[in-house]
Each structure stands twice: as structure tokens, then as C-alpha cells.
XYZ file of C-alpha atoms in Angstrom:
725
model
C 49.227 -6.568 41.578
C 47.144 -9.276 40.534
C 43.750 -7.891 42.777
C 44.087 -4.603 41.484
C 44.538 -6.018 37.947
C 41.631 -7.622 38.043
C 39.011 -5.422 39.750
C 40.217 -3.193 37.316
C 39.205 -5.806 34.473
C 35.684 -6.166 36.909
C 35.059 -1.990 36.581
C 35.642 -2.179 32.933
C 34.027 -5.008 32.066
C 30.847 -3.397 34.110
C 31.561 -0.211 32.461
C 31.333 -1.531 29.386
C 27.877 -3.850 30.132
C 26.765 -0.470 31.163
C 26.968 2.064 28.272
C 25.738 -1.094 26.115
C 22.540 -0.897 28.486
C 22.434 2.822 28.130
C 23.374 3.062 24.317
C 20.277 0.083 23.656
C 22.881 -1.906 21.900
C 21.404 -4.990 22.757
C 18.115 -6.776 21.766
C 16.817 -7.750 18.834
C 17.913 -10.557 16.393
C 16.542 -10.423 12.585
C 15.121 -13.768 11.284
C 16.409 -12.439 7.868
C 19.960 -10.736 8.500
C 21.466 -10.156 4.971
C 24.761 -8.079 5.321
C 26.440 -7.905 1.114
C 29.819 -6.294 0.691
C 28.878 -5.871 -3.412
C 32.400 -6.430 -5.530
C 34.831 -7.456 -2.709
C 36.709 -10.468 -2.945
C 36.656 -11.502 1.534
C 34.217 -10.341 4.016
C 34.144 -7.397 5.649
C 33.922 -6.282 9.209
C 31.929 -3.183 9.825
C 31.488 -2.381 13.938
C 30.327 -5.452 15.102
C 28.785 -6.859 12.032
C 29.959 -9.114 8.981
C 29.381 -7.850 5.491
C 29.535 -10.759 3.495
C 31.092 -10.778 -0.092
C 29.148 -11.180 -2.909
C 31.821 -13.481 -4.428
C 31.021 -16.355 -1.872
C 27.663 -15.584 -2.120
C 27.032 -15.394 -6.002
C 24.191 -17.425 -5.065
C 22.063 -14.508 -4.869
C 23.075 -12.526 -7.540
C 22.076 -13.180 -10.979
C 23.400 -10.627 -13.459
C 25.084 -10.719 -16.899
C 28.551 -9.890 -18.142
C 30.138 -10.894 -14.828
C 33.810 -9.485 -16.046
C 36.068 -8.624 -12.877
C 38.365 -5.013 -13.386
C 39.667 -4.314 -9.488
C 41.570 -1.434 -8.946
C 43.634 -0.230 -5.957
C 41.266 1.116 -3.058
C 42.731 4.359 -3.027
C 41.528 5.979 -6.533
C 37.884 4.682 -5.397
C 37.654 6.483 -1.721
C 39.283 8.339 0.709
C 41.240 6.239 3.459
C 38.501 7.687 6.448
C 35.349 5.979 4.670
C 33.853 2.998 5.086
C 35.389 -0.178 4.296
C 32.160 -1.308 2.482
C 32.701 1.574 0.165
C 36.456 0.422 -0.863
C 34.269 -1.963 -3.980
C 31.405 -2.512 -5.910
C 28.961 -4.378 -8.468
C 28.573 -2.471 -11.473
C 25.717 -3.585 -13.672
C 25.116 -2.381 -17.459
C 22.623 -4.495 -18.085
C 19.435 -5.382 -15.700
C 20.221 -7.608 -12.523
C 19.234 -8.891 -9.477
C 19.868 -10.163 -6.278
C 17.525 -12.867 -4.769
C 16.945 -13.008 -0.964
C 15.025 -16.402 0.405
C 12.828 -14.722 3.001
C 12.580 -17.214 6.271
C 9.948 -15.050 7.887
C 7.244 -12.749 6.213
C 6.946 -9.736 7.132
C 8.134 -6.191 7.140
C 12.121 -5.909 6.154
C 14.749 -3.438 5.993
C 16.273 -2.684 2.300
C 19.767 -0.895 2.631
C 21.264 0.664 -0.254
C 24.854 1.829 0.209
C 26.279 4.254 -2.568
C 29.907 5.831 -2.815
C 29.921 8.583 -6.015
C 33.748 7.353 -7.097
C 34.662 8.278 -10.358
C 33.823 6.101 -13.131
C 35.126 8.203 -16.001
C 38.496 5.671 -15.984
C 36.028 3.190 -16.973
C 35.330 4.808 -19.911
C 31.592 4.938 -18.587
C 30.549 8.323 -17.765
C 27.705 8.993 -15.465
C 25.629 6.518 -13.291
C 22.078 6.481 -14.038
C 19.760 3.595 -12.760
C 17.018 1.865 -10.850
C 15.776 0.387 -7.841
C 13.234 -1.781 -7.087
C 11.697 -4.919 -5.795
C 8.633 -7.348 -7.478
C 6.048 -5.097 -5.822
C 7.416 -1.674 -5.264
C 10.014 0.791 -7.183
C 12.253 2.060 -5.281
C 14.323 4.423 -6.863
C 14.004 6.124 -10.521
C 16.726 7.178 -12.803
C 19.295 7.953 -10.010
C 22.507 8.939 -10.028
C 24.202 9.286 -6.653
C 25.656 12.385 -5.838
C 27.306 11.973 -1.986
C 28.278 8.976 -0.457
C 24.841 8.172 1.240
C 22.328 4.999 2.254
C 19.148 4.503 1.211
C 16.809 2.900 3.591
C 13.654 1.410 2.813
C 10.725 -0.476 4.580
C 9.162 -2.944 2.775
C 6.629 -5.857 3.155
C 7.536 -9.144 2.456
C 4.539 -11.361 1.935
C 6.317 -13.908 -0.950
C 9.143 -16.660 -0.042
C 11.842 -14.316 -1.958
C 12.766 -10.515 -2.064
C 13.721 -9.459 -5.258
C 16.487 -5.805 -5.680
C 16.506 -5.364 -9.354
C 18.829 -2.660 -10.492
C 17.463 -1.543 -14.179
C 20.395 0.672 -15.837
C 19.009 3.614 -17.838
C 19.462 3.362 -22.077
C 23.272 3.328 -22.743
C 24.106 3.610 -18.670
C 24.875 1.923 -15.857
C 23.552 0.860 -12.081
C 26.366 -0.245 -9.335
C 26.198 -0.626 -5.407
C 28.303 -0.832 -2.450
C 26.770 -3.170 -0.301
C 23.811 -3.399 0.899
C 21.294 -5.147 3.796
C 18.034 -6.982 4.019
C 17.234 -6.988 7.669
C 13.774 -8.120 9.359
C 12.014 -5.964 11.461
C 10.185 -6.026 14.521
C 6.847 -6.185 14.348
C 5.355 -3.942 16.550
C 7.713 -1.399 14.850
C 4.867 -0.115 12.497
C 1.598 -0.625 13.088
C -1.443 0.583 12.154
C -2.397 3.316 14.869
C -1.023 6.434 13.036
C -3.332 9.473 13.333
C -4.205 11.206 9.879
C -4.058 14.376 9.077
C -7.319 15.341 7.578
C -7.462 15.121 4.595
C -4.890 11.965 4.110
C -6.021 11.185 0.550
C -5.761 7.416 0.044
C -4.454 6.116 3.214
C -5.073 2.581 3.544
C -2.800 1.526 6.540
C 0.590 0.678 6.975
C 1.008 -2.536 6.877
C 0.901 -2.597 3.048
C 3.082 0.323 2.155
C 6.433 0.884 1.224
C 8.735 3.125 2.891
C 11.559 5.191 2.248
C 13.673 7.113 5.142
C 13.622 10.657 4.349
C 14.922 11.633 7.765
C 16.142 10.076 11.330
C 16.805 13.429 13.639
C 18.362 12.981 16.980
C 17.167 16.638 18.375
C 19.296 18.623 20.646
C 21.744 15.819 20.251
C 24.884 14.585 18.202
C 25.061 11.642 15.277
C 23.838 8.270 16.997
C 25.347 5.766 14.746
C 24.213 2.950 13.969
C 26.460 0.756 16.107
C 24.472 2.563 19.201
C 21.420 1.509 17.630
C 19.702 -1.519 18.410
C 18.281 -2.052 14.914
C 21.623 -0.239 12.791
C 19.671 2.906 12.305
C 21.696 5.917 11.813
C 20.624 9.486 13.944
C 21.681 13.113 12.488
C 22.326 16.304 14.551
C 19.004 18.496 14.127
C 20.824 21.632 13.866
C 21.105 21.554 9.464
C 16.798 21.345 9.824
C 16.110 24.175 12.081
C 14.947 27.190 9.972
C 16.155 29.289 13.252
C 18.666 27.639 14.941
C 18.516 30.699 17.723
C 15.235 29.625 18.377
C 15.963 26.513 19.825
C 18.587 24.969 22.122
C 19.730 21.684 23.610
C 19.322 20.525 26.502
C 20.984 16.433 27.583
C 19.599 13.752 30.129
C 20.845 10.617 29.184
C 20.590 8.939 32.181
C 17.402 10.091 32.941
C 15.257 7.651 30.033
C 13.172 5.188 31.633
C 11.490 3.203 29.524
C 7.493 2.196 30.274
C 6.416 -1.555 30.288
C 4.411 -1.957 27.273
C 5.561 1.129 25.272
C 8.350 2.150 23.752
C 11.622 -0.124 24.235
C 15.508 0.840 22.650
C 13.766 -0.287 19.370
C 11.802 2.488 18.686
C 14.815 5.222 19.323
C 17.962 5.029 21.980
C 18.427 6.259 25.288
C 20.456 9.127 22.877
C 17.918 10.343 21.426
C 14.983 10.157 23.809
C 17.536 11.684 26.321
C 18.296 14.668 24.248
C 15.617 17.078 23.012
C 15.646 20.872 21.335
C 13.547 23.252 23.871
C 11.986 26.897 23.031
C 14.931 28.957 23.378
C 13.834 31.630 25.849
C 16.916 32.935 26.768
C 16.862 35.112 23.933
C 13.542 37.085 25.010
C 14.614 37.330 28.770
C 12.445 34.571 29.570
C 9.299 36.484 29.353
C 6.448 33.963 30.119
C 4.534 35.824 27.532
C 6.798 34.491 24.605
C 5.103 33.196 21.473
C 7.426 31.724 18.858
C 7.395 28.199 17.270
C 10.810 26.224 16.718
C 10.351 24.679 13.186
C 12.108 21.716 11.403
C 12.070 22.064 7.761
C 12.549 18.976 5.108
C 12.745 18.140 1.755
C 10.180 16.060 0.487
C 8.726 14.821 -3.647
C 5.548 16.393 -3.768
C 2.351 14.061 -4.451
C 3.807 11.524 -1.949
C 2.109 10.759 1.314
C 4.193 11.289 4.409
C 4.563 9.432 7.709
C 5.883 11.544 10.942
C 7.102 9.721 14.215
C 7.469 12.156 16.840
C 9.832 10.885 19.573
C 9.206 13.026 23.447
C 10.771 12.308 26.373
C 10.337 14.608 29.192
C 13.306 16.284 30.509
C 12.599 19.800 30.658
C 9.887 19.984 33.315
C 10.353 20.079 36.998
C 6.770 18.193 37.698
C 4.408 16.082 36.170
C 1.756 17.513 33.716
C 2.190 21.471 33.510
C 3.281 21.777 30.749
C 1.290 22.059 27.214
C 2.319 22.901 24.035
C 1.052 22.700 20.263
C 2.197 20.522 17.605
C 2.067 21.539 14.001
C 2.550 19.934 10.469
C 2.561 22.882 7.815
C 0.149 24.367 8.807
C -1.624 21.932 10.419
C -2.089 21.590 14.469
C -2.820 18.365 14.478
C -2.098 17.656 18.639
C -3.355 20.777 20.076
C -2.781 21.863 23.670
C -0.401 18.542 23.462
C 0.190 17.278 27.391
C 3.908 15.592 26.942
C 2.874 13.830 30.510
C -0.125 12.045 29.766
C 1.246 9.160 28.060
C 4.075 8.791 30.386
C 1.030 8.873 32.809
C 2.917 11.622 34.748
C 6.244 9.957 35.065
C 9.046 12.459 34.226
C 11.770 11.492 31.433
C 9.471 8.348 29.955
C 9.591 7.715 26.374
C 6.753 7.436 24.023
C 6.203 8.601 20.749
C 3.171 9.557 18.438
C 2.652 8.818 14.921
C 0.715 10.815 12.108
C 0.250 10.598 8.352
C 0.688 13.173 6.233
C -2.000 14.572 2.896
C -0.287 13.841 0.099
C 2.784 16.197 -0.533
C 1.699 19.681 -2.302
C 5.430 21.262 -2.612
C 9.104 20.008 -1.754
C 9.260 21.340 1.825
C 7.639 20.077 4.664
C 7.347 21.683 7.695
C 7.179 20.319 11.466
C 7.366 22.500 14.415
C 6.577 22.651 18.254
C 5.332 26.053 19.671
C 2.976 27.350 23.453
C -0.388 26.798 23.699
C -2.177 29.336 24.962
C -3.691 27.466 28.065
C 0.144 26.902 29.159
C 1.211 28.866 32.296
C 4.426 29.062 30.814
C 5.795 29.217 27.227
C 7.408 26.378 26.269
C 7.861 23.642 23.460
C 10.251 20.350 23.032
C 10.976 17.741 20.761
C 13.147 14.639 21.630
C 13.599 13.233 18.341
C 11.884 12.907 14.795
C 11.060 10.103 11.377
C 10.604 11.091 8.423
C 9.262 8.522 5.858
C 8.206 8.741 2.603
C 5.011 5.883 1.710
C 4.724 5.235 -1.739
C 1.623 6.225 -4.260
C -1.042 4.157 -5.768
C 1.164 2.152 -8.560
C 3.644 0.881 -5.658
C 6.359 3.772 -6.630
C 8.857 5.947 -4.375
C 9.930 7.590 -6.877
C 8.549 10.094 -9.066
C 9.638 8.241 -11.984
C 6.365 5.174 -12.367
C 7.945 2.573 -14.278
C 11.379 0.647 -14.252
C 13.352 0.897 -18.326
C 15.293 -2.078 -19.356
C 18.582 -1.873 -21.212
C 20.004 -2.796 -24.126
C 23.145 -3.980 -24.367
C 25.114 -0.202 -24.726
C 26.827 0.729 -28.138
C 30.198 2.465 -27.423
C 30.758 0.872 -23.774
C 33.720 -1.444 -23.223
C 32.683 -5.187 -22.017
C 33.680 -2.843 -18.335
C 33.408 -5.230 -14.998
C 30.732 -5.849 -13.348
C 32.723 -5.560 -10.104
C 35.165 -2.848 -9.112
C 37.689 -4.701 -6.499
C 40.745 -3.711 -4.046
C 43.139 -6.462 -6.039
C 46.261 -4.879 -8.435
C 47.102 -8.649 -8.920
C 44.083 -9.636 -10.219
C 44.185 -7.323 -13.489
C 47.640 -9.264 -14.820
C 45.192 -12.666 -14.289
C 42.296 -10.780 -15.817
C 45.050 -9.641 -18.799
C 45.968 -13.353 -19.381
C 42.191 -14.083 -19.450
C 41.485 -11.761 -21.907
C 43.945 -12.345 -24.582
C 43.399 -16.094 -24.664
C 39.626 -15.084 -24.747
C 40.445 -12.921 -27.625
C 42.507 -16.012 -29.386
C 39.024 -18.213 -28.629
C 36.755 -16.195 -30.454
C 38.934 -15.346 -33.510
C 39.753 -19.074 -33.770
C 35.956 -19.279 -33.416
C 35.279 -16.273 -35.911
C 37.121 -18.131 -38.504
C 35.662 -21.885 -37.801
C 32.013 -19.416 -38.427
C 32.831 -17.446 -40.909
C 30.133 -18.186 -42.872
C 27.519 -17.824 -40.040
C 26.334 -14.652 -40.505
C 25.419 -15.694 -44.474
C 21.601 -16.312 -43.978
C 20.754 -19.571 -46.169
C 17.553 -19.059 -47.799
C 14.767 -21.741 -48.147
C 14.868 -23.401 -51.021
C 11.385 -24.115 -52.414
C 11.083 -27.284 -55.284
C 7.561 -27.235 -55.686
C 6.253 -29.958 -53.026
C 5.321 -29.520 -49.243
C 7.686 -30.260 -47.554
C 11.582 -30.058 -47.771
C 14.831 -31.125 -45.810
C 16.440 -28.364 -44.273
C 20.497 -29.533 -44.879
C 23.328 -27.449 -44.902
C 26.986 -28.221 -42.957
C 25.760 -27.122 -39.844
C 22.239 -29.476 -40.305
C 20.729 -32.751 -38.961
C 17.976 -32.550 -41.776
C 14.974 -32.590 -39.513
C 11.985 -31.731 -42.047
C 9.591 -29.461 -42.214
C 6.325 -27.884 -44.326
C 6.834 -24.478 -45.699
C 5.050 -21.845 -47.416
C 6.503 -20.398 -50.977
C 7.454 -17.004 -49.212
C 9.515 -18.133 -46.108
C 12.160 -16.394 -44.265
C 15.271 -17.604 -44.495
C 17.330 -19.817 -42.086
C 20.197 -18.901 -39.495
C 23.314 -21.894 -38.708
C 22.174 -22.902 -34.827
C 26.244 -21.933 -34.463
C 25.372 -18.758 -35.590
C 22.519 -18.519 -32.954
C 24.867 -20.061 -30.238
C 27.287 -17.413 -30.724
C 24.927 -14.683 -30.780
C 23.102 -15.603 -27.375
C 27.138 -16.516 -25.634
C 24.953 -20.579 -26.033
C 22.188 -19.668 -24.875
C 22.856 -17.384 -21.466
C 19.639 -17.223 -19.022
C 21.022 -13.278 -18.460
C 19.689 -12.418 -21.626
C 16.314 -13.774 -21.295
C 14.318 -10.754 -22.139
C 10.474 -13.069 -22.040
C 9.012 -16.135 -21.541
C 5.775 -17.194 -23.132
C 4.007 -20.486 -23.954
C 6.244 -21.610 -26.682
C 9.760 -21.567 -24.809
C 12.091 -18.654 -23.925
C 13.274 -15.069 -25.934
C 17.018 -14.503 -25.516
C 18.191 -11.053 -26.948
C 21.499 -11.142 -29.646
C 23.607 -9.939 -31.713
C 24.544 -11.705 -34.830
C 28.002 -11.864 -36.472
C 27.040 -8.704 -38.548
C 26.212 -6.721 -35.437
C 23.038 -7.657 -36.254
C 20.238 -7.281 -33.262
C 17.794 -9.599 -32.878
C 15.060 -10.926 -30.311
C 15.763 -15.214 -30.211
C 12.690 -17.435 -29.736
C 13.864 -20.708 -28.344
C 11.015 -23.922 -28.430
C 10.892 -25.508 -25.170
C 11.029 -29.347 -26.131
C 8.985 -29.572 -23.589
C 6.316 -27.112 -24.537
C 2.293 -28.549 -25.758
C 3.529 -26.134 -29.188
C 5.631 -28.441 -31.450
C 6.376 -28.516 -35.189
C 2.866 -27.306 -36.349
C 2.804 -24.123 -34.497
C 6.146 -23.281 -35.316
C 5.173 -23.897 -39.357
C 1.959 -21.530 -38.526
C 4.357 -19.097 -37.132
C 6.744 -18.254 -39.533
C 3.957 -19.210 -42.562
C 1.979 -16.153 -40.883
C 4.907 -13.450 -39.555
C 6.931 -13.937 -43.264
C 3.692 -12.847 -45.272
C 3.499 -9.697 -42.453
C 5.658 -6.433 -43.057
C 4.519 -3.428 -41.214
C 6.225 -0.214 -39.018
C 4.001 -1.455 -36.672
C 4.739 -5.369 -36.404
C 7.789 -6.864 -35.094
C 9.235 -8.915 -38.181
C 10.418 -12.608 -38.510
C 13.858 -12.716 -39.659
C 14.742 -16.132 -39.820
C 14.254 -19.794 -38.008
C 16.641 -22.565 -37.155
C 15.209 -26.545 -37.100
C 18.808 -27.841 -36.798
C 19.764 -30.303 -33.682
C 15.926 -30.990 -33.004
C 15.866 -27.437 -32.294
C 12.764 -24.907 -33.474
C 14.099 -21.363 -33.181
C 12.283 -18.413 -34.485
C 14.189 -15.164 -34.916
C 12.920 -11.919 -34.911
C 14.169 -8.182 -34.920
C 15.076 -6.577 -31.855
C 12.693 -3.769 -30.511
C 15.000 -1.364 -28.940
C 12.600 0.288 -27.529
C 11.444 -2.572 -25.746
C 7.943 -4.201 -26.258
C 4.468 -2.745 -26.064
C 3.921 -4.197 -22.461
C 6.791 -1.453 -21.330
C 5.052 0.968 -22.524
C 1.653 0.329 -21.013
C -0.723 1.148 -19.096
C -0.933 4.706 -20.430
C 0.140 7.134 -17.139
C -1.539 10.344 -18.096
C -1.034 12.659 -14.756
C -2.908 15.839 -15.059
C -6.058 13.221 -15.196
C -7.988 12.458 -11.858
C -6.361 9.886 -9.467
C -8.262 7.671 -10.453
C -7.832 8.230 -14.203
C -3.865 8.857 -14.143
C -3.661 4.907 -15.088
C -5.280 4.134 -18.086
C -5.326 0.464 -17.900
C -6.657 0.205 -13.748
C -9.055 2.827 -14.540
C -10.912 0.260 -17.042
C -10.216 -2.676 -15.193
C -12.019 -1.083 -11.884
C -15.240 0.094 -14.482
C -15.056 -3.832 -16.244
C -15.018 -5.494 -12.691
C -18.077 -3.217 -11.722
C -19.785 -4.802 -14.868
C -20.280 -0.958 -15.874
C -17.513 -0.875 -18.390
C -19.619 1.593 -20.840
C -18.810 3.921 -18.732
C -15.931 4.992 -19.558
C -16.385 4.403 -23.144
C -15.850 7.386 -25.743
C -19.097 9.731 -25.421
C -19.448 9.434 -30.036
C -19.711 6.099 -29.073
C -22.589 6.076 -26.813
C -25.821 4.379 -27.811
C -23.705 2.322 -30.703
C -22.315 -0.339 -29.144
C -24.601 -3.593 -27.728
C -24.157 -4.431 -24.315
C -23.035 -8.192 -25.028
C -20.644 -7.252 -27.924
C -19.009 -4.367 -25.273
C -18.856 -7.652 -22.614
C -17.294 -10.018 -24.505
C -14.527 -6.889 -25.558
C -14.183 -6.125 -21.762
C -13.584 -10.212 -20.799
C -10.723 -10.102 -23.466
C -9.040 -7.084 -22.300
C -9.165 -7.810 -19.060
C -7.719 -11.141 -20.025
C -4.608 -9.372 -21.642
C -4.324 -7.356 -18.722
C -2.694 -10.813 -16.297
C 0.236 -10.080 -14.889
C 1.507 -13.796 -15.674
C 2.627 -14.764 -19.192
C 1.261 -18.004 -18.794
C -2.785 -16.589 -17.202
C -2.822 -14.310 -20.808
C -4.596 -15.306 -23.717
C -3.121 -16.693 -26.994
C -3.161 -14.458 -30.237
C -5.505 -17.110 -31.228
C -7.317 -16.819 -28.582
C -7.772 -12.677 -28.495
C -8.721 -12.685 -32.529
C -11.314 -15.202 -31.996
C -12.537 -13.488 -28.895
C -12.556 -9.972 -31.091
C -14.445 -11.585 -34.230
C -16.430 -12.872 -31.919
C -17.060 -9.554 -30.474
C -17.771 -8.008 -34.176
C -20.310 -10.598 -34.926
C -21.859 -10.037 -31.644
C -21.853 -5.774 -32.066
C -22.937 -6.651 -37.022
C -25.482 -9.452 -36.139
C -28.245 -10.618 -33.625
C -27.376 -14.526 -32.543
C -30.317 -16.444 -31.791
C -29.203 -18.026 -28.738
C -29.492 -15.847 -25.290
C -27.178 -12.877 -25.748
C -25.928 -13.324 -21.949
C -24.732 -16.994 -22.849
C -23.343 -15.555 -25.384
C -21.022 -13.109 -23.749
C -20.065 -15.218 -20.827
C -17.599 -17.076 -23.172
C -14.417 -17.724 -21.762
C -11.434 -16.550 -23.173
C -10.002 -19.971 -25.199
C -13.157 -21.481 -25.902
C -15.454 -21.271 -28.832
C -19.066 -21.075 -29.470
C -21.460 -23.586 -29.496
C -22.054 -22.462 -33.045
C -18.789 -23.204 -34.615
C -18.279 -26.710 -35.621
C -15.353 -26.272 -37.791
C -12.883 -23.693 -39.076
C -14.880 -23.034 -42.320
C -17.048 -21.563 -40.179
C -14.729 -18.672 -39.430
C -13.269 -18.282 -42.892
C -17.658 -18.030 -43.692
C -18.436 -15.520 -40.740
C -15.083 -13.431 -41.222
C -15.725 -12.730 -44.866
C -19.460 -12.531 -44.132
C -18.316 -9.505 -41.085
C -15.830 -8.071 -43.956
C -12.523 -9.098 -41.697
C -10.722 -10.759 -44.441
C -7.450 -8.846 -45.152
C -6.274 -5.689 -42.603
C -6.324 -2.472 -43.737
C -2.879 -1.841 -42.789
C 0.056 -0.152 -44.646
C 2.948 -2.384 -46.120
C 1.422 -5.421 -45.233
C 1.596 -8.113 -47.811
C -2.019 -9.831 -48.161
C -2.897 -12.610 -45.680
C -6.477 -13.919 -45.050
C -7.136 -12.947 -40.848
C -9.602 -15.567 -40.927
C -7.019 -18.409 -42.056
C -4.680 -16.983 -39.603
C -7.611 -17.314 -36.843
C -7.964 -20.997 -37.633
C -4.361 -22.055 -37.718
C -3.762 -19.925 -34.318
C -7.008 -20.783 -31.963
C -5.375 -22.760 -28.881
C -6.120 -22.365 -25.594
C -2.156 -21.546 -23.648
C -1.224 -18.576 -22.378
C 1.437 -16.585 -23.526
């Protein structure tokens, strides 16, 4: 009896081993393998993999308003859904996951979404974008069905950041995500380009989105049965004429050639099935001539990578079959011999890659059909992968930019996590009561914090800023200063300067989004003690901006100099910064002119900026003046704030460009035009000369609506400084 039992176990073990080999579930061991169950309080087993709770791995997550809101799982998903869909993490503001990358190269990003009803949370419909440091993956996305969005990006930095950006007054969410290394050999640069292929420059730098991964003639291949955890769907729903094809199944006959395709490219369950021309309906007529066609939904304007998988399991002898392969109207492989790459060995796995021109419609067709040179009409296809390539802006979405989300009006301080434990709700209620009591007590203590204390001017050049909150630091002030905001009020407005509220970083310090006690939205610039900018710059900015009032300029609303702090309070720009609206995009223009900034910089780098100036200005601009203007603009478009010039540098260089235009400087113009951003002209020894030149050049008071009078030359003299912003 024991021997019988032992033999049965041995047979069972061998069966499992053979099944594993057949299905190709062993092999690739990724260097990076992050599996995250978002919003879950515990790790989750899915197939043969473990998704880690992002509560226990918060080192990857940087978000704001982390408030737990758990709910029973049956109110989110059906009982037969994957367990990773039972919880979600919700973002009401731009938030991110950051993953350390141990091995640079191509990585998969898989995002899992379940469109459960958020109405009970008073949230409406989720609309959001998802991006990395380099690419927009999803734009204005609203999940309508249970879906997995799969992307492949080439990571060259030490971190991969996944950024979730809710649309204004909406929210974002994610149920689970994966960051997994891709084998280096999987995507290479040897794809055939279908003429005209557009601006295709190789696959290595491209971000890819999986549009379809199809098992022709076979059933669903779930990720558990794929070495790289991919899912292959049946092809019947993609066939334009299902009766034109019949299914063939010979999984056991598949062979992987040495140095060619491996199970990492496609499992045997894909190579071992195919859709073949169905000649039965034609009475096996040797003159039958029709194509088997599959149709896929695509986004116009994007190029697509197509991988076709072949394994001749239909022929009785090698090299007896020829057929044509079509992509839309292009015959991309006339007289294709399925045995040629297989070296004449039947049932050998291999693949062919193609890159399409930019799609002109929302349909892409792939067809196989008989070649006139073939003795007997037949054609087949085993598998297909269709992937979208990013456009020239690095985007996989037709939405070109990522919006940032202000604090949503009318939204409750809703959960960033939707979980499954009813017991946690009780805890949250208690925490909420304590929070409300604490907030009420704090508001009573800071009842005066909404009152801004005006700076008293008593005729001197320096005044002590004193109040019940102040330590009495001293600052020089102009007669038209703005108002002081108590430090305690700014702590409250910014949640103690919460890092999740940072909306900008410059040479002076960080800028935080905040809401004052009376509901006023503000941008709070807090000076960095380590910054090279000090009291003088703090005073200068107050003096200058307190005198500017213009509908197109951000207004200085107040300041704070308590506790050795130097803080400036501005009106909050509800529609974002000027940078968020640039560069200008005009899709109606030719491809290389769509992005105005990129188009201009292209000519600037060539030293031919004059090629794109307004026709009305042709012949009216001095070359050295235009050159200096171009240098200034190029520096202002640097990707990082520390590389961009200060406002003083910009003003100085623009004034200098104006001088080059209006007067001939005695020194060599070529030499004058190459002065770097932040350097002073050799002719200028002190700022009084700037004032004199500014007056001569008529650049004193700007002609702007609603601007209080202030000498721009005075601004120049106060703000020239070489640090970037």
C-alpha cells in the first residue's frame, strides 16, 4: 500500500514538473520585482506571487491626506474577483510611488484598476493621469471596466517614480501595481519598419503600452502560465470574419530553437495553437483566395510595434507553404515562408517584429492570406502582440501634460485607502473625535491668527516686528509694505509645513500650498537657512512685490519674520504656474513645429534663431541682440530650477539685449553677445550705470495696467544674482 502511494506521488510530481515545462512557468528571475497590493493591511497571495501591502511598505509611497477608510470587501468587488481588487488607495492630490532600481534597463509597469462605486464616499467619478519621470502613461483616465494597464519603459536612473495626478476636483486610485524587470533580449532594435515609418529611432528609448496580446486559435493563457506573468487572450473577438479561420492545437509538438525564441517570448500554449485559413467552407477549393483578418482599436497619431509569433504546426512538410502578411494595406512580408526562419524544421517557434507609421485612424488590421506563388492556398498565425510607442513628447496618451490638483472643493477629507476591516472604522471614529477636539482647541488659541498685523511705519529705516507671536526680529521696510502673517497661522495653514504640500523648490527655499484659517488659499515660500540668499533678498522681494499690482502677476499677500524665519505669503495661483501652461502646443502645425519651445530651441542650437522670427521683424533685429535674447530664453527653459537664471539675471540680460539692439557698443559685438547668464558686462562697474542706461533706453517704469510705479532699473540693481531658481 505504501509503495502504491509512493508511486502515485512520484507520478503526480513528474506530471506537475512536465506541465511546468510545457507551460514555461520557470526561467526568468527579475532583478527588480515590486508587487504592491494598494490599500491593503496585509500581504496578498496571487497565483505563485505575493503582493506586499503598501501600508507595510510606505517607504515607496509619498502622498498626502493619508486617512484610512475601510469598508467590507463585498461592497467593492464580487467574491470571484482577484483578491488584489479588494482594496484600493485613493489620491485626492498628486502623489507618487518611488521604487529603487537595482538594474537599469527595460521594466514592466502593470497597473490594476477595479471600477467600484465611489458614490458612498461622496467622490463621484475618478479622472486622473499616471506618469513616470520621463513619460505620460495615462491621461484623463477613468477606469470603466476591471482592467490591467501594462507598460514597458526603459529606466536609466536609480529610481522609477510612478506619479498619480487627479484632474481638478476629482481623484485618482489604484488597486495594485507591479514594477518588474524585463529580459534584455525581449525588446531589441531589429524590428522591420513599415514605410513610411515616421520618426522611429529604435526601440531602446521608447516607452510602450500593451494594446493587445493574443493567443490565436487557443484559449486564455493566464499570467500563472507565462514565465513573464503576461496574459494572452483568445483571438475570436478580434477576427473580422470568425468563420474565415479554424483553430489548430498541437501544443506538445512545439520546439524552441537554440539562440532563437524561448518561453520568455511566448509560452508553448501560444506557439502550440494557431488560427488557420478555414478552407472547409470553400470545399477545399485550391483556388480559394481570401485573407484572415484581425482588427484592433488604436489611437491615431501613434506608431505601433507589432510582434507576430509563428510555429508551423499545420504543414505536413517543410517549405511547402507561402503566404502574405498585411498590416492595414501594406504587404509587409510578401511570399512569407514560415519554414525559412525555422531552418526547415516543422513546429519550431520564432517571431517577426514590425513598426508601423503613425496611425491615421482608430483601427489597425493585421491579415494573413495565400500567396499566388504557393501551390496550395493556406496561411496561419499563432500569436500577436501589439504595443503603442510614445510620441515625440514622450507621451503614450493624447493628453500631453499632467495637471496638478488643487485641494478639491466640496470634497470630504476622504480616505486615501479603501480597505476591508470594519473594525478599523471604530478606531477612526475615535481618532476623528479626538482630532476635532484638538482642532477646536487650537482654533480657539489661534482665534487671532486670521487677523493680519499691518507693519507700522514710524519714520525709521528699520523696525522691530513685535507681536504676541514674535521673537522681535528686525527688518528694514519700505513705506508700502504688505502685511505680516503670524507664524502660528502659517503652521496651521501648511499642516506644520507638510512635505506633501510642497509645490515648488527654488534657491530661496521651498514653496508650500496652504489654506489660512479664514479659508484663503495661499502659496507660502519658506526661506532655507542654508540658502545663500538672506535678509537683503527677503527685504528686496517684499519691497518690490508689494509695489506691483497687476492681474497677470502673482501678488504678495504677506510675510513672516518670527522665530528667525523668513517667509513670504503669495496669492495661490488656482490655475497653476505659467510653466504648467508651457510650452505652447498646436497640433495643427507640422510635426516639428507642434511644440513652440522645442521648435525654437532646435533653431537656437543650430545658431539660426532668425529662421523663426516674425516676418514683420525680418531685417529689423540686430544679430547680436537676437543672439543674446536666444541665450536668455534657452537658459530659462532648463529642466531644473537650479539651472535656470534668477529674475535679476533675466532682467539684466534682456536689458543688455535691448542695449545691443538700440545702440552699437564699441567692443566687438560677437564678444558682447556671448556673455553668459549671470555675468555682468565689462562696461558696467556699478549699478548706477545700469540706472543711467535704463533711463537712456526708456526702460524705467513698465507700461502695464494697474502697476504701481516702480523703477525697473531699480529692480535690476536689487536683483542681479547668479544663483538659479
